[in-house]
Short mmCIF file of C-alpha atoms in Angstrom, two decimals:
data_model
loop_
_atom_site.label_atom_id
_atom_site.label_comp_id
_atom_site.label_asym_id
_atom_site.label_seq_id
_atom_site.Cartn_x
_atom_site.Cartn_y
_atom_site.Cartn_z
CA UNK A 1 63.25 79.00 20.48
CA UNK A 2 61.13 81.70 21.71
CA UNK A 3 63.10 85.00 22.54
CA UNK A 4 61.69 86.86 25.69
CA UNK A 5 62.31 90.59 25.71
CA UNK A 6 62.01 91.24 21.91
CA UNK A 7 59.85 94.16 20.78
CA UNK A 8 56.51 93.08 19.66
CA UNK A 9 54.06 95.56 17.89
CA UNK A 10 50.05 95.20 17.74
CA UNK A 11 48.50 97.80 15.35
CA UNK A 12 44.60 98.55 15.70
CA UNK A 13 43.85 100.98 12.88
CA UNK A 14 41.15 103.65 14.10
CA UNK A 15 37.87 103.89 11.82
CA UNK A 16 38.01 106.85 9.93
CA UNK A 17 35.21 109.97 9.43
CA UNK A 18 34.74 112.26 6.63
CA UNK A 19 36.70 115.29 7.17
CA UNK A 20 36.68 118.92 5.90
CA UNK A 21 38.79 122.07 6.07
CA UNK A 22 42.10 123.03 4.29
CA UNK A 23 43.06 119.99 2.26
CA UNK A 24 46.58 119.91 4.08
CA UNK A 25 44.66 119.61 7.37
CA UNK A 26 42.47 116.98 5.74
CA UNK A 27 45.49 114.78 4.82
CA UNK A 28 47.08 115.10 8.19
CA UNK A 29 43.78 114.11 9.74
CA UNK A 30 43.60 110.97 7.50
CA UNK A 31 47.19 110.03 8.47
CA UNK A 32 46.43 110.66 12.27
CA UNK A 33 42.96 108.79 12.19
CA UNK A 34 44.63 105.52 10.44
CA UNK A 35 47.63 105.64 12.57
CA UNK A 36 48.11 102.71 14.54
CA UNK A 37 47.83 101.90 17.91
CA UNK A 38 50.82 99.87 18.88
CA UNK A 39 50.66 97.19 21.65
CA UNK A 40 54.33 96.56 22.97
CA UNK A 41 55.09 92.91 24.18
CA UNK A 42 54.39 92.40 28.02
CA UNK A 43 58.39 91.06 27.95
CA UNK A 44 59.58 93.99 26.17
CA UNK A 45 62.78 95.61 27.77
CA UNK A 46 63.86 97.91 24.75
CA UNK A 47 61.23 100.66 24.19
CA UNK A 48 60.94 103.04 21.29
CA UNK A 49 62.74 106.42 21.30
CA UNK A 50 63.19 109.65 19.28
CA UNK A 51 65.94 110.34 16.84
CA UNK A 52 67.50 112.94 18.36
CA UNK A 53 68.41 111.48 21.72
CA UNK A 54 69.70 108.41 19.93
CA UNK A 55 71.88 110.58 17.57
CA UNK A 56 73.69 112.66 20.18
CA UNK A 57 74.79 109.42 21.64
CA UNK A 58 76.39 108.03 18.43
CA UNK A 59 79.59 108.25 16.09
CA UNK A 60 79.77 107.94 12.46
CA UNK A 61 82.30 104.62 11.86
CA UNK A 62 83.51 102.68 8.73
CA UNK A 63 82.72 98.96 8.07
CA UNK A 64 85.40 98.02 10.71
CA UNK A 65 84.05 100.05 13.45
CA UNK A 66 86.84 102.70 13.32
CA UNK A 67 85.46 106.23 14.32
CA UNK A 68 85.38 108.61 11.36
CA UNK A 69 83.83 111.64 13.43
CA UNK A 70 82.39 112.29 16.74
CA UNK A 71 81.09 115.19 15.97
CA UNK A 72 77.23 116.06 16.73
CA UNK A 73 76.69 118.52 13.88
CA UNK A 74 74.11 117.69 11.29
CA UNK A 75 76.79 118.41 8.87
CA UNK A 76 78.34 115.18 9.45
CA UNK A 77 75.61 113.38 7.86
CA UNK A 78 76.53 115.19 4.70
CA UNK A 79 80.34 115.04 5.14
CA UNK A 80 80.11 111.04 5.59
CA UNK A 81 77.15 109.99 3.65
CA UNK A 82 78.13 106.57 2.09
CA UNK A 83 76.49 103.25 2.29
CA UNK A 84 79.45 101.89 3.84
CA UNK A 85 79.61 104.04 6.90
CA UNK A 86 77.53 103.11 10.22
CA UNK A 87 76.30 104.73 13.24
CA UNK A 88 77.93 103.42 16.46
CA UNK A 89 77.46 104.02 19.90
CA UNK A 90 79.80 106.37 21.92
CA UNK A 91 80.11 103.92 24.61
CA UNK A 92 80.27 100.31 24.44
CA UNK A 93 77.00 98.35 23.93
CA UNK A 94 77.87 96.07 27.12
CA UNK A 95 78.13 99.07 29.42
CA UNK A 96 75.04 100.43 27.69
CA UNK A 97 72.90 97.17 28.40
CA UNK A 98 74.37 96.98 31.94
CA UNK A 99 72.69 100.64 32.51
CA UNK A 100 68.82 100.31 32.52
CA UNK A 101 68.41 104.13 32.63
CA UNK A 102 70.68 104.30 29.40
CA UNK A 103 69.16 105.60 26.24
CA UNK A 104 69.36 102.13 24.62
CA UNK A 105 66.35 101.11 26.86
CA UNK A 106 64.12 103.96 25.06
CA UNK A 107 61.09 105.29 26.60
CA UNK A 108 57.87 103.95 27.76
CA UNK A 109 55.00 105.27 25.67
CA UNK A 110 53.10 106.65 28.58
CA UNK A 111 56.04 108.94 29.26
CA UNK A 112 55.72 112.70 28.66
CA UNK A 113 56.63 114.00 26.20
CA UNK A 114 55.58 111.09 24.28
CA UNK A 115 57.44 108.95 22.09
CA UNK A 116 57.19 110.31 18.39
CA UNK A 117 56.05 108.17 15.36
CA UNK A 118 57.64 109.55 12.00
CA UNK A 119 54.91 109.72 9.25
CA UNK A 120 56.65 110.14 5.78
CA UNK A 121 53.75 111.31 3.10
CA UNK A 122 54.28 111.19 -0.64
CA UNK A 123 51.96 112.57 -2.70
CA UNK A 124 50.80 111.17 -6.32
CA UNK A 125 48.93 114.34 -7.09
CA UNK A 126 49.39 118.16 -6.24
CA UNK A 127 46.74 118.84 -4.18
CA UNK A 128 47.69 122.60 -4.37
CA UNK A 129 47.00 122.53 -8.08
CA UNK A 130 44.28 124.82 -9.33
CA UNK A 131 43.38 121.68 -11.70
CA UNK A 132 42.69 119.63 -8.86
CA UNK A 133 39.03 119.07 -8.19
CA UNK A 134 38.19 120.84 -4.85
CA UNK A 135 35.93 117.91 -3.87
CA UNK A 136 38.21 115.12 -4.17
CA UNK A 137 40.91 113.97 -1.62
CA UNK A 138 44.48 113.60 -2.96
CA UNK A 139 46.18 110.37 -3.78
CA UNK A 140 49.02 109.81 -1.66
CA UNK A 141 51.13 107.17 0.34
CA UNK A 142 52.24 107.12 4.11
CA UNK A 143 54.52 105.42 5.79
CA UNK A 144 54.61 105.26 9.45
CA UNK A 145 58.28 104.76 11.02
CA UNK A 146 59.02 103.66 14.56
CA UNK A 147 62.40 103.88 15.91
CA UNK A 148 63.99 101.71 18.57
CA UNK A 149 67.48 102.36 19.78
CA UNK A 150 68.27 98.72 20.33
CA UNK A 151 67.11 95.36 18.82
CA UNK A 152 67.66 92.44 21.08
CA UNK A 153 68.40 89.12 19.29
CA UNK A 154 67.11 85.82 19.49
CA UNK A 155 68.19 82.60 20.92
CA UNK A 156 69.08 79.84 18.34
CA UNK A 157 70.02 76.25 18.78
CA UNK A 158 73.54 75.29 17.69
CA UNK A 159 75.58 72.02 17.40
CA UNK A 160 79.18 73.24 17.76
CA UNK A 161 79.17 76.04 15.20
CA UNK A 162 76.63 74.83 13.23
CA UNK A 163 72.95 75.88 13.26
CA UNK A 164 70.35 72.87 14.37
CA UNK A 165 66.84 72.25 14.38
CA UNK A 166 65.05 71.75 17.40
CA UNK A 167 63.95 67.99 18.03
CA UNK A 168 60.71 67.53 19.82
CA UNK A 169 61.23 71.20 20.90
CA UNK A 170 64.50 70.41 22.55
CA UNK A 171 67.74 71.76 21.68
CA UNK A 172 70.56 69.17 21.81
CA UNK A 173 73.31 71.68 21.53
CA UNK A 174 73.64 75.12 23.06
CA UNK A 175 71.85 78.43 22.51
CA UNK A 176 73.61 81.46 21.05
CA UNK A 177 71.82 84.72 21.05
CA UNK A 178 71.87 86.09 17.37
CA UNK A 179 70.68 89.05 15.63
CA UNK A 180 71.25 91.92 18.18
CA UNK A 181 71.81 95.21 16.55
CA UNK A 182 71.97 98.91 17.55
CA UNK A 183 69.31 101.13 16.04
CA UNK A 184 66.09 99.72 14.48
CA UNK A 185 63.54 101.33 12.14
CA UNK A 186 60.12 99.52 11.83
CA UNK A 187 57.29 100.52 9.53
CA UNK A 188 53.92 100.17 8.05
CA UNK A 189 52.39 102.01 5.14
CA UNK A 190 49.02 102.88 3.74
CA UNK A 191 47.92 103.91 0.13
CA UNK A 192 45.10 106.45 -0.24
CA UNK A 193 43.51 106.93 -3.54
CA UNK A 194 41.04 109.90 -3.26
CA UNK A 195 38.91 108.28 -0.54
CA UNK A 196 38.92 108.92 3.42
CA UNK A 197 39.95 105.58 3.65
CA UNK A 198 43.05 103.57 2.44
CA UNK A 199 42.86 101.18 -0.21
CA UNK A 200 45.98 99.24 0.50
CA UNK A 201 48.30 98.38 3.67
CA UNK A 202 51.66 96.90 3.84
CA UNK A 203 53.05 95.35 7.04
CA UNK A 204 56.50 94.90 7.44
CA UNK A 205 58.14 91.85 8.95
CA UNK A 206 61.63 91.83 9.52
CA UNK A 207 63.11 91.46 5.82
CA UNK A 208 59.83 90.39 4.59
CA UNK A 209 56.14 91.75 4.53
CA UNK A 210 52.75 91.29 2.93
CA UNK A 211 50.21 93.51 1.18
CA UNK A 212 46.52 93.84 2.19
CA UNK A 213 43.56 95.26 0.54
CA UNK A 214 41.12 96.97 2.55
CA UNK A 215 37.62 95.71 2.59
CA UNK A 216 35.13 98.47 3.40
CA UNK A 217 31.98 96.53 3.68
CA UNK A 218 33.43 94.41 6.34
CA UNK A 219 36.02 96.82 7.66
CA UNK A 220 38.94 94.44 7.19
CA UNK A 221 42.14 94.11 5.41
CA UNK A 222 42.29 90.98 3.24
CA UNK A 223 45.51 89.27 2.22
CA UNK A 224 46.77 90.08 -1.12
CA UNK A 225 50.68 88.88 -1.55
CA UNK A 226 53.69 88.66 0.25
CA UNK A 227 56.93 90.29 -0.40
CA UNK A 228 60.77 89.51 0.31
CA UNK A 229 63.35 92.07 0.27
CA UNK A 230 66.55 89.69 0.50
CA UNK A 231 67.32 86.25 -0.27
CA UNK A 232 67.35 85.27 3.33
CA UNK A 233 65.66 82.05 4.61
CA UNK A 234 62.76 83.90 6.32
CA UNK A 235 59.45 81.91 6.07
CA UNK A 236 56.78 83.90 7.72
CA UNK A 237 53.15 83.12 7.12
CA UNK A 238 50.24 85.43 6.72
CA UNK A 239 46.71 85.45 7.84
CA UNK A 240 44.03 85.82 5.28
CA UNK A 241 42.34 88.66 6.97
CA UNK A 242 43.19 91.41 9.36
CA UNK A 243 40.47 93.07 11.40
CA UNK A 244 42.23 96.47 11.66
CA UNK A 245 45.19 95.05 13.72
CA UNK A 246 48.52 93.91 13.28
CA UNK A 247 51.61 92.93 15.43
CA UNK A 248 55.16 91.95 15.32
CA UNK A 249 58.80 91.81 16.87
CA UNK A 250 60.19 94.92 15.51
CA UNK A 251 58.39 93.72 12.36
CA UNK A 252 54.64 93.50 12.30
CA UNK A 253 52.57 90.32 12.59
CA UNK A 254 48.63 90.27 12.50
CA UNK A 255 47.60 87.87 15.15
CA UNK A 256 48.66 87.24 18.93
CA UNK A 257 50.66 84.27 19.69
CA UNK A 258 53.90 82.57 18.28
CA UNK A 259 55.24 83.17 14.85
CA UNK A 260 58.21 81.20 13.31
CA UNK A 261 60.04 83.05 10.63
CA UNK A 262 62.97 81.33 10.33
CA UNK A 263 63.13 77.69 10.59
CA UNK A 264 66.92 76.68 10.90
CA UNK A 265 68.13 77.73 13.38
CA UNK A 266 64.51 77.98 14.64
CA UNK A 267 63.65 81.69 15.30
CA UNK A 268 60.30 82.48 16.59
CA UNK A 269 58.72 85.84 17.64
CA UNK A 270 56.28 85.85 20.61
CA UNK A 271 53.70 88.60 20.61
CA UNK A 272 51.13 89.72 23.23
CA UNK A 273 49.16 92.72 24.65
CA UNK A 274 51.69 94.80 26.80
CA UNK A 275 51.96 98.79 26.87
CA UNK A 276 49.70 100.76 24.62
CA UNK A 277 51.51 103.21 22.18
CA UNK A 278 48.77 105.62 20.89
CA UNK A 279 50.68 107.01 18.29
CA UNK A 280 48.26 109.39 16.49
CA UNK A 281 48.91 111.88 19.42
CA UNK A 282 52.67 111.94 18.75
CA UNK A 283 53.10 112.05 14.82
CA UNK A 284 55.92 114.15 13.09
CA UNK A 285 54.99 114.73 9.71
CA UNK A 286 57.45 114.95 6.72
CA UNK A 287 56.03 115.59 3.46
CA UNK A 288 58.09 114.56 0.46
CA UNK A 289 58.94 117.59 -1.95
CA UNK A 290 57.18 119.88 0.45
CA UNK A 291 58.55 120.24 3.69
CA UNK A 292 62.12 120.50 4.84
CA UNK A 293 63.80 117.36 5.63
CA UNK A 294 66.26 116.87 8.57
CA UNK A 295 69.94 116.34 7.73
CA UNK A 296 69.73 112.75 9.27
CA UNK A 297 66.94 111.56 6.93
CA UNK A 298 69.17 111.76 4.07
CA UNK A 299 72.12 109.55 5.64
CA UNK A 300 72.79 106.60 3.26
CA UNK A 301 74.65 104.36 5.96
CA UNK A 302 73.43 101.95 8.43
CA UNK A 303 71.85 102.79 11.69
CA UNK A 304 73.62 100.59 13.75
CA UNK A 305 76.90 98.51 14.15
CA UNK A 306 78.88 96.64 11.54
CA UNK A 307 78.59 92.70 11.87
CA UNK A 308 80.46 91.24 14.32
CA UNK A 309 81.24 87.76 16.06
CA UNK A 310 79.65 85.97 13.15
CA UNK A 311 79.06 82.05 12.83
CA UNK A 312 80.30 80.56 9.72
CA UNK A 313 80.52 83.31 7.06
CA UNK A 314 79.09 86.86 7.49
CA UNK A 315 76.97 87.12 4.10
CA UNK A 316 74.57 84.41 5.72
CA UNK A 317 73.91 86.94 8.64
CA UNK A 318 74.44 84.55 11.32
CA UNK A 319 76.05 87.16 13.72
CA UNK A 320 75.83 87.75 17.43
CA UNK A 321 75.65 91.47 16.43
CA UNK A 322 74.19 92.12 12.95
CA UNK A 323 73.99 95.34 10.95
CA UNK A 324 71.65 98.03 12.01
CA UNK A 325 68.93 99.02 9.00
CA UNK A 326 69.07 101.80 6.49
CA UNK A 327 67.03 105.07 7.24
CA UNK A 328 63.61 106.37 6.17
CA UNK A 329 64.35 107.33 2.38
CA UNK A 330 65.42 103.75 0.69
CA UNK A 331 65.99 102.76 -2.79
CA UNK A 332 62.56 100.81 -2.83
CA UNK A 333 59.40 101.78 -1.55
CA UNK A 334 56.20 99.87 -0.43
CA UNK A 335 54.02 101.84 -2.98
CA UNK A 336 54.54 103.78 -6.13
CA UNK A 337 52.42 106.42 -7.72
#
C-alpha cells in the first residue's frame, strides 16, 4: 500500500570547487558545497523543523509513558540520561495532529528563518597540527542530520490481527496505519580523504542503508554495499549508480517512484519532487572534540514516544505508534577513521 503524506527526500549534491583560505573555513566550505538539495514529497504534510522548538514542547517520560520531568532546562538531559527514557509531547498527539498550525507539522523549507540542517564533523587528522602538510586537506567525515517533529506511518493490509500480502494489488482484509512516531532523525554521510571531493557516500533508508563510492570521472556515486542495522524484514533495493542525487521517505532513496522496503505487510514509499530545501544555506556545524555540544546532543533516550497499540508482539515492531529514534551521537557510525 502506498502511503500518502509521508516525508520524502531527494538529494542533489552540488559540484565542488577548489577552495582556499583558513583550513577550518575550507572544511566548512566543503561541507556546504556537498550539502544536499532536499526535495520533499508533493504529498508531504509533516515538514522538517529545528530541535529547539521541538524540545520546549516535550517532557521526558519512562518506558510506560509516565512523565519524569516537565522541565525545559537543558540540565534535564543529564539528570534523566538513560536509554530507557523517552521524549513525549506535552499535549496529546491526537490534539496536535488536529491543529495544522502546531509544531508537529514543522515548517516549509521556504520559511524564514530557514529550517536548519545539523552537520556533525569528525576529524581523522588534526588540521591544526604543525605536522599537518599545509597543502593537504584534512581527512574527515560529516553526517548531515535532518529533524522532523513527526513521522507519519503507513497503511498496511491485515486479515484480522495478522499482516497479509496484497493479492493482485488488492487488500482482502482491512488497512491499519502502522509506524507513526513522535520525533524523527534522518541522515546521510560523506567521507573526505584529503581531497576537495568525497570518496564515499552513505544513504540512510529507514533501518537500512547503502554505501556508494564517488566516481570523479563521471561525477556519479557507484553502489558498493548495503547495510542493515536491525534484524527486521526490510528489503530495500538500491540502484547501481547515483548521479549526485538521492531521495527517500524520511529515509533516503536514489530514484523517483515507488519503493517497496517491507513485503509483509507490504509497505511502500512514494517519492517525487515537491518543495525544495536548499540545506547549504542553513547548516548548523558541530565539530566532534573541537566545539561545545548542546546538552540535548548527549541525550541517550529515544526522541519519541514508547511503542503503543501494537499488533501481536511489541518486539516485531508492528505498532500503530512505534518508538522514536536515537539522537545524533550513536554507538555505531557510518564511517570510521
